[in-house]
């Protein structure tokens, strides 16, 4: 059984005989059809491995690292020196330190490749221009730039420093335009910004971020998971069902991959919205955990490692996100906002959420028409609302402690309402005042989704829509919420909520053998209360409740 790769270096992967998901057909077509390309993807998606694979092919050819891959008998390129710059390695808080760090690998590249006689300079754009000037006519290089926007994304809340980095990076890319010395250039990043000249009018770089032909080049497809991770899929099923891996059926594998897809699939980088991919990092860690723990556990890996990008945290320090809009499964944004973001300083918040992976395409990209975005899968949705919880609540309070992990699933109605009141008391009411029922519902949903509960928001049945429905394997909790700011209205509102629950039979649809708890509740928004002041299990009298 091959090990799952934990490296972004193709040589390390092959040397350790780890699994390599073969993407070389994409790379072959990429280098054949284009001279200069850019593609954006969220963090931990496989951008760095893609660039490393391109660099290894150009620098070393197919021997010995590409035996058995699609490209092995097709790659006929000459070998070229590769200048690989990773902006992740360079400082983000001081421009001069950044310039020093960027210039050094450029000088090292010139020295290692015998390029002499150039005028040294401490400005990256001048340095690389001077090196190109003295390069012999017969020498061409491959230039790979990873995470080009790192210094700008780190300074989204520091406009002055952001602008300094932007100008420096713009000038650097300006020098690269049209240079005959570049055989091939590939640039990656999280964001696509018009204010750094890469994508400006006249740029010679092709933005493939949402190109249909390359939409599956980064990320795993369903077929790739079934092909390259077959042993791990069978191992997981064997642990769950207590049967030999040799006896696993195709149908069982398909059902298992369906469940993996619910958690980690659904990312679309396809202009036609046809192709979708799984998060590479999440799939790898999930399958590794099966091997290590000898059980199947669908963890939330996006938030812990790849899903809390500093760019989004920095943005949230100075911007409020539209919580009610994010709670919708689909968000429409103007075509131009999506296609042509100019600057991180004034980027559409939902475009930023998409570029960082919290939202993804849910529609085609058609010029002149709004584009639809939404969360890709359960893992990302949980990460999104965990992130929002950090913004909205004081997460150091008891409501967020581990002791409450199973309270809604196993506790009494009294305990559930007590928990919700603790959650609501952790709000910053100055920033997030609860003025009506929809805001109340939205805030509780943020908490529940951030805890990775299976929450159905305004769940439909034939008679109407419940406010909040929470599913567990053996229980379903339905909460009907009413809002008032007058104590005299509380009893009336409670009766209305209970009547709705009973008459509209909220929660009975596809209930199976779950226990059903229907809770009618009233929140009093008066300044000195701000809590659920009355509640009742539907159909249960006060004497029965006690």
Short mmCIF file of C-alpha atoms in Angstrom, two decimals, residues 97-318:
data_model
loop_
_atom_site.label_atom_id
_atom_site.label_comp_id
_atom_site.label_asym_id
_atom_site.label_seq_id
_atom_site.Cartn_x
_atom_site.Cartn_y
_atom_site.Cartn_z
CA UNK A 97 13.43 43.31 3.54
CA UNK A 98 11.11 41.91 0.90
CA UNK A 99 13.22 43.36 -1.91
CA UNK A 100 16.39 41.94 -0.36
CA UNK A 101 14.83 38.49 -0.02
CA UNK A 102 13.48 38.53 -3.58
CA UNK A 103 16.73 39.70 -5.14
CA UNK A 104 18.90 37.03 -3.54
CA UNK A 105 17.47 33.95 -5.31
CA UNK A 106 17.60 35.90 -8.59
CA UNK A 107 21.33 36.55 -8.06
CA UNK A 108 21.84 32.90 -7.03
CA UNK A 109 20.11 31.76 -10.21
CA UNK A 110 22.39 33.93 -12.35
CA UNK A 111 25.51 32.62 -10.57
CA UNK A 112 24.51 28.96 -10.82
CA UNK A 113 23.81 29.34 -14.54
CA UNK A 114 26.99 31.22 -15.37
CA UNK A 115 25.32 34.52 -16.17
CA UNK A 116 27.88 37.26 -15.55
CA UNK A 117 28.57 40.88 -16.36
CA UNK A 118 25.21 42.27 -15.28
CA UNK A 119 24.86 45.40 -13.15
CA UNK A 120 23.75 44.49 -9.64
CA UNK A 121 20.78 46.32 -8.17
CA UNK A 122 18.66 46.17 -5.02
CA UNK A 123 15.41 46.79 -6.90
CA UNK A 124 14.00 43.44 -8.10
CA UNK A 125 12.69 44.87 -11.37
CA UNK A 126 16.05 46.48 -12.22
CA UNK A 127 18.00 43.38 -11.21
CA UNK A 128 16.09 40.94 -13.39
CA UNK A 129 16.10 43.41 -16.30
CA UNK A 130 19.87 43.75 -16.03
CA UNK A 131 20.31 39.97 -15.96
CA UNK A 132 18.11 39.55 -19.04
CA UNK A 133 20.17 42.21 -20.83
CA UNK A 134 23.43 40.26 -20.61
CA UNK A 135 21.99 36.79 -21.20
CA UNK A 136 23.31 35.14 -24.41
CA UNK A 137 20.87 34.91 -27.30
CA UNK A 138 20.69 31.13 -27.10
CA UNK A 139 19.68 30.97 -23.42
CA UNK A 140 16.06 30.94 -22.33
CA UNK A 141 14.69 30.30 -18.86
CA UNK A 142 11.52 29.00 -17.24
CA UNK A 143 10.14 31.37 -14.61
CA UNK A 144 7.78 30.07 -11.92
CA UNK A 145 6.26 32.38 -9.31
CA UNK A 146 4.27 30.90 -6.45
CA UNK A 147 1.75 32.95 -4.40
CA UNK A 148 2.55 36.22 -6.16
CA UNK A 149 0.03 38.14 -4.00
CA UNK A 150 1.27 37.04 -0.57
CA UNK A 151 2.68 40.44 0.45
CA UNK A 152 -0.47 42.29 -0.60
CA UNK A 153 -2.93 39.87 1.01
CA UNK A 154 -1.00 40.17 4.27
CA UNK A 155 -1.52 43.95 4.23
CA UNK A 156 -5.17 44.27 3.32
CA UNK A 157 -5.65 46.34 6.51
CA UNK A 158 -2.57 48.49 5.96
CA UNK A 159 -3.33 50.60 2.85
CA UNK A 160 0.01 52.42 2.94
CA UNK A 161 2.13 49.26 3.04
CA UNK A 162 -0.23 47.50 0.65
CA UNK A 163 0.34 50.26 -1.89
CA UNK A 164 4.12 50.06 -1.53
CA UNK A 165 4.10 46.31 -2.14
CA UNK A 166 1.63 46.72 -5.00
CA UNK A 167 3.86 49.19 -6.83
CA UNK A 168 6.96 47.04 -6.29
CA UNK A 169 5.22 43.90 -7.55
CA UNK A 170 3.62 45.77 -10.43
CA UNK A 171 7.00 47.10 -11.54
CA UNK A 172 8.54 43.63 -11.27
CA UNK A 173 5.91 42.07 -13.52
CA UNK A 174 6.10 45.02 -15.87
CA UNK A 175 9.71 44.11 -16.65
CA UNK A 176 8.74 40.53 -17.50
CA UNK A 177 6.24 41.45 -20.21
CA UNK A 178 7.26 40.21 -23.63
CA UNK A 179 10.79 39.21 -22.66
CA UNK A 180 12.25 36.83 -25.26
CA UNK A 181 14.47 35.30 -22.57
CA UNK A 182 11.44 33.62 -20.97
CA UNK A 183 10.63 30.27 -22.56
CA UNK A 184 7.69 29.66 -20.25
CA UNK A 185 6.25 31.44 -17.22
CA UNK A 186 3.61 30.30 -14.73
CA UNK A 187 2.30 32.39 -11.84
CA UNK A 188 -0.04 31.32 -9.03
CA UNK A 189 -1.86 33.14 -6.27
CA UNK A 190 -5.06 33.27 -4.26
CA UNK A 191 -6.39 36.51 -5.75
CA UNK A 192 -6.75 37.91 -9.26
CA UNK A 193 -6.14 41.65 -9.11
CA UNK A 194 -6.07 44.21 -11.89
CA UNK A 195 -3.85 46.64 -10.01
CA UNK A 196 -0.57 44.72 -10.33
CA UNK A 197 -0.29 44.80 -14.16
CA UNK A 198 -0.35 41.00 -14.61
CA UNK A 199 -3.94 41.15 -15.85
CA UNK A 200 -4.02 44.70 -17.17
CA UNK A 201 -4.69 45.62 -20.78
CA UNK A 202 -1.79 44.52 -22.93
CA UNK A 203 -0.61 41.83 -20.54
CA UNK A 204 0.77 38.76 -22.27
CA UNK A 205 -0.17 36.34 -19.51
CA UNK A 206 -3.19 34.03 -19.93
CA UNK A 207 -5.46 33.80 -16.89
CA UNK A 208 -6.60 30.18 -16.72
CA UNK A 209 -8.25 30.41 -13.30
CA UNK A 210 -11.69 29.48 -14.64
CA UNK A 211 -10.76 27.93 -17.97
CA UNK A 212 -12.84 24.82 -18.61
CA UNK A 213 -9.93 22.81 -20.07
CA UNK A 214 -7.82 23.33 -16.93
CA UNK A 215 -10.54 23.44 -14.27
CA UNK A 216 -9.51 19.99 -12.97
CA UNK A 217 -5.75 20.48 -13.20
CA UNK A 218 -5.59 21.41 -9.51
CA UNK A 219 -7.77 19.46 -7.07
CA UNK A 220 -8.89 15.82 -7.27
CA UNK A 221 -11.69 14.52 -9.46
CA UNK A 222 -13.96 11.70 -8.37
CA UNK A 223 -12.38 9.33 -10.92
CA UNK A 224 -8.87 10.21 -9.72
CA UNK A 225 -9.78 9.39 -6.11
CA UNK A 226 -11.24 6.05 -7.15
CA UNK A 227 -8.20 5.23 -9.28
CA UNK A 228 -5.27 6.38 -7.13
CA UNK A 229 -6.75 5.86 -3.64
CA UNK A 230 -8.56 2.57 -4.22
CA UNK A 231 -6.69 0.79 -1.39
CA UNK A 232 -7.63 3.51 1.10
CA UNK A 233 -11.28 3.52 0.06
CA UNK A 234 -11.50 -0.23 0.53
CA UNK A 235 -9.71 0.02 3.87
CA UNK A 236 -12.24 2.57 5.15
CA UNK A 237 -15.20 0.48 4.04
CA UNK A 238 -13.68 -2.66 5.59
CA UNK A 239 -13.32 -0.89 8.96
CA UNK A 240 -16.90 0.38 8.84
CA UNK A 241 -18.51 -2.88 7.73
CA UNK A 242 -16.19 -5.37 9.35
CA UNK A 243 -15.44 -7.19 6.13
CA UNK A 244 -12.34 -8.01 4.13
CA UNK A 245 -11.10 -5.34 1.72
CA UNK A 246 -11.08 -8.01 -1.00
CA UNK A 247 -14.86 -8.35 -0.70
CA UNK A 248 -15.71 -4.67 -1.18
CA UNK A 249 -18.10 -4.08 -4.09
CA UNK A 250 -18.12 -1.30 -6.67
CA UNK A 251 -21.43 -0.08 -5.26
CA UNK A 252 -19.95 0.19 -1.77
CA UNK A 253 -17.02 2.20 -3.14
CA UNK A 254 -19.38 4.56 -4.98
CA UNK A 255 -21.46 5.08 -1.83
CA UNK A 256 -18.31 5.77 0.21
CA UNK A 257 -17.04 8.29 -2.36
CA UNK A 258 -20.48 9.95 -2.27
CA UNK A 259 -20.00 10.58 1.43
CA UNK A 260 -16.49 11.91 0.88
CA UNK A 261 -17.96 14.20 -1.78
CA UNK A 262 -20.54 15.61 0.65
CA UNK A 263 -17.69 16.75 2.86
CA UNK A 264 -14.84 17.65 0.51
CA UNK A 265 -16.08 17.95 -3.11
CA UNK A 266 -17.97 20.69 -4.95
CA UNK A 267 -15.27 23.26 -5.79
CA UNK A 268 -15.88 24.63 -9.29
CA UNK A 269 -13.23 26.52 -11.25
CA UNK A 270 -14.99 25.97 -14.55
CA UNK A 271 -16.48 28.80 -16.60
CA UNK A 272 -19.19 26.38 -17.80
CA UNK A 273 -19.81 25.02 -14.28
CA UNK A 274 -19.42 21.42 -15.47
CA UNK A 275 -16.31 20.17 -13.69
CA UNK A 276 -15.95 20.02 -9.92
CA UNK A 277 -13.01 18.97 -7.77
CA UNK A 278 -12.32 17.80 -4.24
CA UNK A 279 -10.03 19.64 -1.85
CA UNK A 280 -6.70 17.82 -2.21
CA UNK A 281 -5.56 18.57 1.33
CA UNK A 282 -8.80 17.49 3.00
CA UNK A 283 -9.03 14.24 1.03
CA UNK A 284 -5.42 13.34 1.78
CA UNK A 285 -5.75 14.00 5.51
CA UNK A 286 -9.08 12.17 5.70
CA UNK A 287 -7.68 9.05 4.01
CA UNK A 288 -4.48 9.23 6.08
CA UNK A 289 -6.63 9.29 9.23
CA UNK A 290 -8.33 6.04 8.16
CA UNK A 291 -4.94 4.37 7.88
CA UNK A 292 -3.66 5.76 11.21
CA UNK A 293 -6.78 5.55 13.38
CA UNK A 294 -8.25 2.40 11.82
CA UNK A 295 -11.69 4.01 11.62
CA UNK A 296 -13.63 6.41 9.41
CA UNK A 297 -13.94 9.92 10.78
CA UNK A 298 -14.97 12.87 8.62
CA UNK A 299 -12.95 15.69 10.15
CA UNK A 300 -12.96 19.40 9.38
CA UNK A 301 -9.45 19.96 8.06
CA UNK A 302 -10.08 23.05 5.93
CA UNK A 303 -10.39 25.40 8.89
CA UNK A 304 -7.56 23.97 10.97
CA UNK A 305 -4.84 24.27 8.33
CA UNK A 306 -5.98 25.54 4.97
CA UNK A 307 -9.15 27.41 5.72
CA UNK A 308 -8.17 30.34 7.91
CA UNK A 309 -6.17 32.50 5.47
CA UNK A 310 -4.69 35.67 6.93
CA UNK A 311 -6.17 37.62 4.02
CA UNK A 312 -9.72 36.88 5.19
CA UNK A 313 -8.98 37.39 8.86
CA UNK A 314 -7.35 40.73 8.04
CA UNK A 315 -10.30 41.72 5.88
CA UNK A 316 -12.74 40.91 8.67
CA UNK A 317 -10.92 43.18 11.09
CA UNK A 318 -11.99 46.20 9.07
#
